Amino acid sequence: MLLVAAATAACRQDMHDQPKYIPLRPTDFFADGRSARPLIEGTVARGHLDDDAAYYTGKGPDGKFTPEFPFPVTKEVVERGQDRFNIYCTPCHDSLGTGNGRIVRRGFRHPPSYHIDRLRQVPAGYLYDVITNGFGAMPDYSAQIQPVDRWAIVTYIRALQLSQNASINDIPADAKARLSQEGGQ
Amino acid sequence: MAQIFPKSANAIARMSVYGAIFVLIFVGWAFDALNRSAYNTRAFMAREQPIPFSHAHHVGGLGLDCRYCHTSVESSSFANVPPTKTCMNCHSQIWSTSPMLEPVRASFRTGQSIRWTRVHDLPDFVYFNHSIHVAKGVGCESCHGRVDKMPLMWQHASLQMDWCLDCHRNPEKVLRPQAFITTMGYQPAGDQEEIGRRLMSENHIQDARVLTSCSTCHR
């Protein structure tokens, strides 16, 4: 028992708890206790000037929302959008975009469905702006979702809108042929 | 003068020489058992928090994805504790008058941080990076356990080095596809070792000799 006592009593934790700041470790040095300091207003990180207005605000030079996406939309972009949409948007908007998510059922204000005429016709930049700055009861998601992912989510919202409002003519010819063969099954 | 020790003391002395071996083994075993015990690692011990935040409710009940709050887990070495703003995304309208959530609202009003109690604390001489583990297919659950069943957060694993090495020696036993990275209660669709070996080659996971090299984690 003496040995155990000697072995444990001698244990110091200096190497475990080194006098350095790791993320979220508090400090006594600043009054607010944060070792990670808030950015001074106007700070621009190297390579983050973000001067591409259409990309970072969704607005063109004329101040109107851009109808186009700032980069080519590929299948990977839409799939990334689906992935991010399911994390950040489905709690309220639900996986179809009708606005009956779990948080809404718990009492959050009901968002409009994506499948109404007004939202089908808004430019892509408008949807980007709502994610960036919020709208109505919806808070902004600028801290949680990076700009590139916001655009990806917008492409997925477009895909969702199309999925609920497609006509037979939107289907490519070969898929249409397969649909008419297998559709009845 | 009479002898202090009777003649039988010789036998006791001989026995104690052999007995000392067993005593030493026992002491060694006891020390090891204590070192690995939850008493020492503080595993399975729910921590008091300034606000009784329940992962069981938010993850298990509401089905929020881990990344809704822990946004940096895929891109940073550490998984951030969300800022108060993230709480207020919902709690500006839901339970917005609850006295239990007053510290959250106070933090939002004043800009002061909520001082949560740290649950997982690795020694400072260990380099650990969340993003690479997530990118290579280690699910949240593999280290943090069934968070969706924890009313208050506790540490699921010992966080000791032998526990790290269990996976670093045999990554195929825990790897899962990206689509299920935050899934709680994940069941592999097929043989885990087969899926794991496929993911090892797809994700370019290095040989166990590299994964268990000292400088992989102590740098």
PDB file of N, CA, C and O in Angstrom, chain B residues 23 39 48 53 64 67-68 70 72 106-107 112 117 125 127 140 150 153 175 178 180 209 214 217:
ATOM      1  N   VAL B  23       3.075 -10.330  -3.149  1.00  0.00           N
ATOM      2  CA  VAL B  23       2.631  -9.007  -2.690  1.00  0.00           C
ATOM      3  C   VAL B  23       2.938  -7.965  -3.755  1.00  0.00           C
ATOM      4  O   VAL B  23       2.099  -7.133  -4.100  1.00  0.00           O
ATOM      5  N   TYR B  39     -12.873   5.333 -12.012  1.00  0.00           N
ATOM      6  CA  TYR B  39     -12.575   6.290 -10.944  1.00  0.00           C
ATOM      7  C   TYR B  39     -11.454   7.218 -11.372  1.00  0.00           C
ATOM      8  O   TYR B  39     -11.479   8.419 -11.108  1.00  0.00           O
ATOM      9  N   GLU B  48     -21.799  17.962 -13.984  1.00  0.00           N
ATOM     10  CA  GLU B  48     -22.720  19.072 -13.741  1.00  0.00           C
ATOM     11  C   GLU B  48     -22.400  20.186 -14.735  1.00  0.00           C
ATOM     12  O   GLU B  48     -21.238  20.459 -15.024  1.00  0.00           O
ATOM     13  N   PHE B  53     -28.060  20.950 -20.079  1.00  0.00           N
ATOM     14  CA  PHE B  53     -28.292  20.652 -21.498  1.00  0.00           C
ATOM     15  C   PHE B  53     -28.355  19.142 -21.713  1.00  0.00           C
ATOM     16  O   PHE B  53     -27.477  18.411 -21.262  1.00  0.00           O
ATOM     17  N   LEU B  64     -31.611  16.267 -34.099  1.00  0.00           N
ATOM     18  CA  LEU B  64     -30.645  17.219 -34.670  1.00  0.00           C
ATOM     19  C   LEU B  64     -29.347  16.494 -35.004  1.00  0.00           C
ATOM     20  O   LEU B  64     -28.898  15.632 -34.254  1.00  0.00           O
ATOM     21  N   ARG B  67     -23.649  18.040 -36.329  1.00  0.00           N
ATOM     22  CA  ARG B  67     -22.966  19.171 -36.948  1.00  0.00           C
ATOM     23  C   ARG B  67     -23.801  20.441 -36.961  1.00  0.00           C
ATOM     24  O   ARG B  67     -23.307  21.501 -37.323  1.00  0.00           O
ATOM     25  N   TYR B  68     -25.089  20.337 -36.599  1.00  0.00           N
ATOM     26  CA  TYR B  68     -25.879  21.566 -36.509  1.00  0.00           C
ATOM     27  C   TYR B  68     -25.213  22.508 -35.508  1.00  0.00           C
ATOM     28  O   TYR B  68     -25.164  23.713 -35.716  1.00  0.00           O
ATOM     29  N   HIS B  70     -22.044  21.470 -33.600  1.00  0.00           N
ATOM     30  CA  HIS B  70     -20.585  21.299 -33.628  1.00  0.00           C
ATOM     31  C   HIS B  70     -20.098  21.451 -35.068  1.00  0.00           C
ATOM     32  O   HIS B  70     -19.665  20.492 -35.707  1.00  0.00           O
ATOM     33  N   SER B  72     -17.600  22.841 -36.557  1.00  0.00           N
ATOM     34  CA  SER B  72     -16.209  22.808 -37.015  1.00  0.00           C
ATOM     35  C   SER B  72     -15.619  21.403 -37.035  1.00  0.00           C
ATOM     36  O   SER B  72     -14.464  21.229 -37.368  1.00  0.00           O
ATOM     37  N   ALA B 106     -29.188  35.369 -20.781  1.00  0.00           N
ATOM     38  CA  ALA B 106     -28.282  36.364 -20.188  1.00  0.00           C
ATOM     39  C   ALA B 106     -26.997  36.433 -21.000  1.00  0.00           C
ATOM     40  O   ALA B 106     -26.483  37.519 -21.280  1.00  0.00           O
ATOM     41  N   SER B 107     -26.479  35.263 -21.390  1.00  0.00           N
ATOM     42  CA  SER B 107     -25.262  35.229 -22.197  1.00  0.00           C
ATOM     43  C   SER B 107     -25.478  35.921 -23.535  1.00  0.00           C
ATOM     44  O   SER B 107     -24.606  36.634 -24.035  1.00  0.00           O
ATOM     45  N   GLN B 112     -21.428  37.633 -22.692  1.00  0.00           N
ATOM     46  CA  GLN B 112     -20.524  36.825 -21.853  1.00  0.00           C
ATOM     47  C   GLN B 112     -20.659  35.349 -22.210  1.00  0.00           C
ATOM     48  O   GLN B 112     -21.760  34.882 -22.477  1.00  0.00           O
ATOM     49  N   THR B 117     -18.676  23.013 -18.404  1.00  0.00           N
ATOM     50  CA  THR B 117     -17.635  22.179 -17.808  1.00  0.00           C
ATOM     51  C   THR B 117     -17.117  21.221 -18.870  1.00  0.00           C
ATOM     52  O   THR B 117     -17.899  20.521 -19.511  1.00  0.00           O
ATOM     53  N   PHE B 125      -0.054  16.754 -24.150  1.00  0.00           N
ATOM     54  CA  PHE B 125       1.038  16.246 -24.987  1.00  0.00           C
ATOM     55  C   PHE B 125       0.535  15.324 -26.087  1.00  0.00           C
ATOM     56  O   PHE B 125       1.315  14.672 -26.766  1.00  0.00           O
ATOM     57  N   TYR B 127      -1.454  15.100 -29.659  1.00  0.00           N
ATOM     58  CA  TYR B 127      -2.021  15.805 -30.800  1.00  0.00           C
ATOM     59  C   TYR B 127      -3.249  15.043 -31.235  1.00  0.00           C
ATOM     60  O   TYR B 127      -3.173  13.857 -31.571  1.00  0.00           O
ATOM     61  N   CYS B 140     -18.907   9.660 -34.945  1.00  0.00           N
ATOM     62  CA  CYS B 140     -18.924  10.318 -33.628  1.00  0.00           C
ATOM     63  C   CYS B 140     -19.100   9.282 -32.520  1.00  0.00           C
ATOM     64  O   CYS B 140     -18.448   9.321 -31.480  1.00  0.00           O
ATOM     65  N   MET B 150     -27.667  10.315 -23.577  1.00  0.00           N
ATOM     66  CA  MET B 150     -27.015  10.930 -22.416  1.00  0.00           C
ATOM     67  C   MET B 150     -27.764  12.205 -22.016  1.00  0.00           C
ATOM     68  O   MET B 150     -27.663  13.218 -22.698  1.00  0.00           O
ATOM     69  N   MET B 153     -23.891  15.099 -20.339  1.00  0.00           N
ATOM     70  CA  MET B 153     -22.804  14.480 -21.096  1.00  0.00           C
ATOM     71  C   MET B 153     -21.836  13.745 -20.171  1.00  0.00           C
ATOM     72  O   MET B 153     -21.500  14.229 -19.100  1.00  0.00           O
ATOM     73  N   LEU B 175     -14.526   1.654 -38.900  1.00  0.00           N
ATOM     74  CA  LEU B 175     -14.802   2.609 -39.979  1.00  0.00           C
ATOM     75  C   LEU B 175     -16.222   2.439 -40.513  1.00  0.00           C
ATOM     76  O   LEU B 175     -16.752   1.336 -40.569  1.00  0.00           O
ATOM     77  N   GLN B 178     -19.294   7.668 -45.027  1.00  0.00           N
ATOM     78  CA  GLN B 178     -19.543   9.070 -44.675  1.00  0.00           C
ATOM     79  C   GLN B 178     -21.010   9.362 -44.371  1.00  0.00           C
ATOM     80  O   GLN B 178     -21.313  10.183 -43.507  1.00  0.00           O
ATOM     81  N   PHE B 180     -23.086   7.869 -42.776  1.00  0.00           N
ATOM     82  CA  PHE B 180     -23.524   7.482 -41.432  1.00  0.00           C
ATOM     83  C   PHE B 180     -22.611   8.036 -40.342  1.00  0.00           C
ATOM     84  O   PHE B 180     -22.609   7.541 -39.224  1.00  0.00           O
ATOM     85  N   ARG B 209       1.569   0.401 -38.973  1.00  0.00           N
ATOM     86  CA  ARG B 209       2.881   0.817 -38.467  1.00  0.00           C
ATOM     87  C   ARG B 209       2.980   2.336 -38.422  1.00  0.00           C
ATOM     88  O   ARG B 209       3.600   2.903 -37.532  1.00  0.00           O
ATOM     89  N   CYS B 214       5.021   6.664 -32.797  1.00  0.00           N
ATOM     90  CA  CYS B 214       4.935   7.629 -31.676  1.00  0.00           C
ATOM     91  C   CYS B 214       4.534   9.006 -32.157  1.00  0.00           C
ATOM     92  O   CYS B 214       3.676   9.675 -31.587  1.00  0.00           O
ATOM     93  N   CYS B 217       0.868  10.772 -32.931  1.00  0.00           N
ATOM     94  CA  CYS B 217       0.057  11.466 -31.920  1.00  0.00           C
ATOM     95  C   CYS B 217       0.865  12.357 -30.992  1.00  0.00           C
ATOM     96  O   CYS B 217       0.326  13.273 -30.404  1.00  0.00           O
TER      97      CYS B 217
END
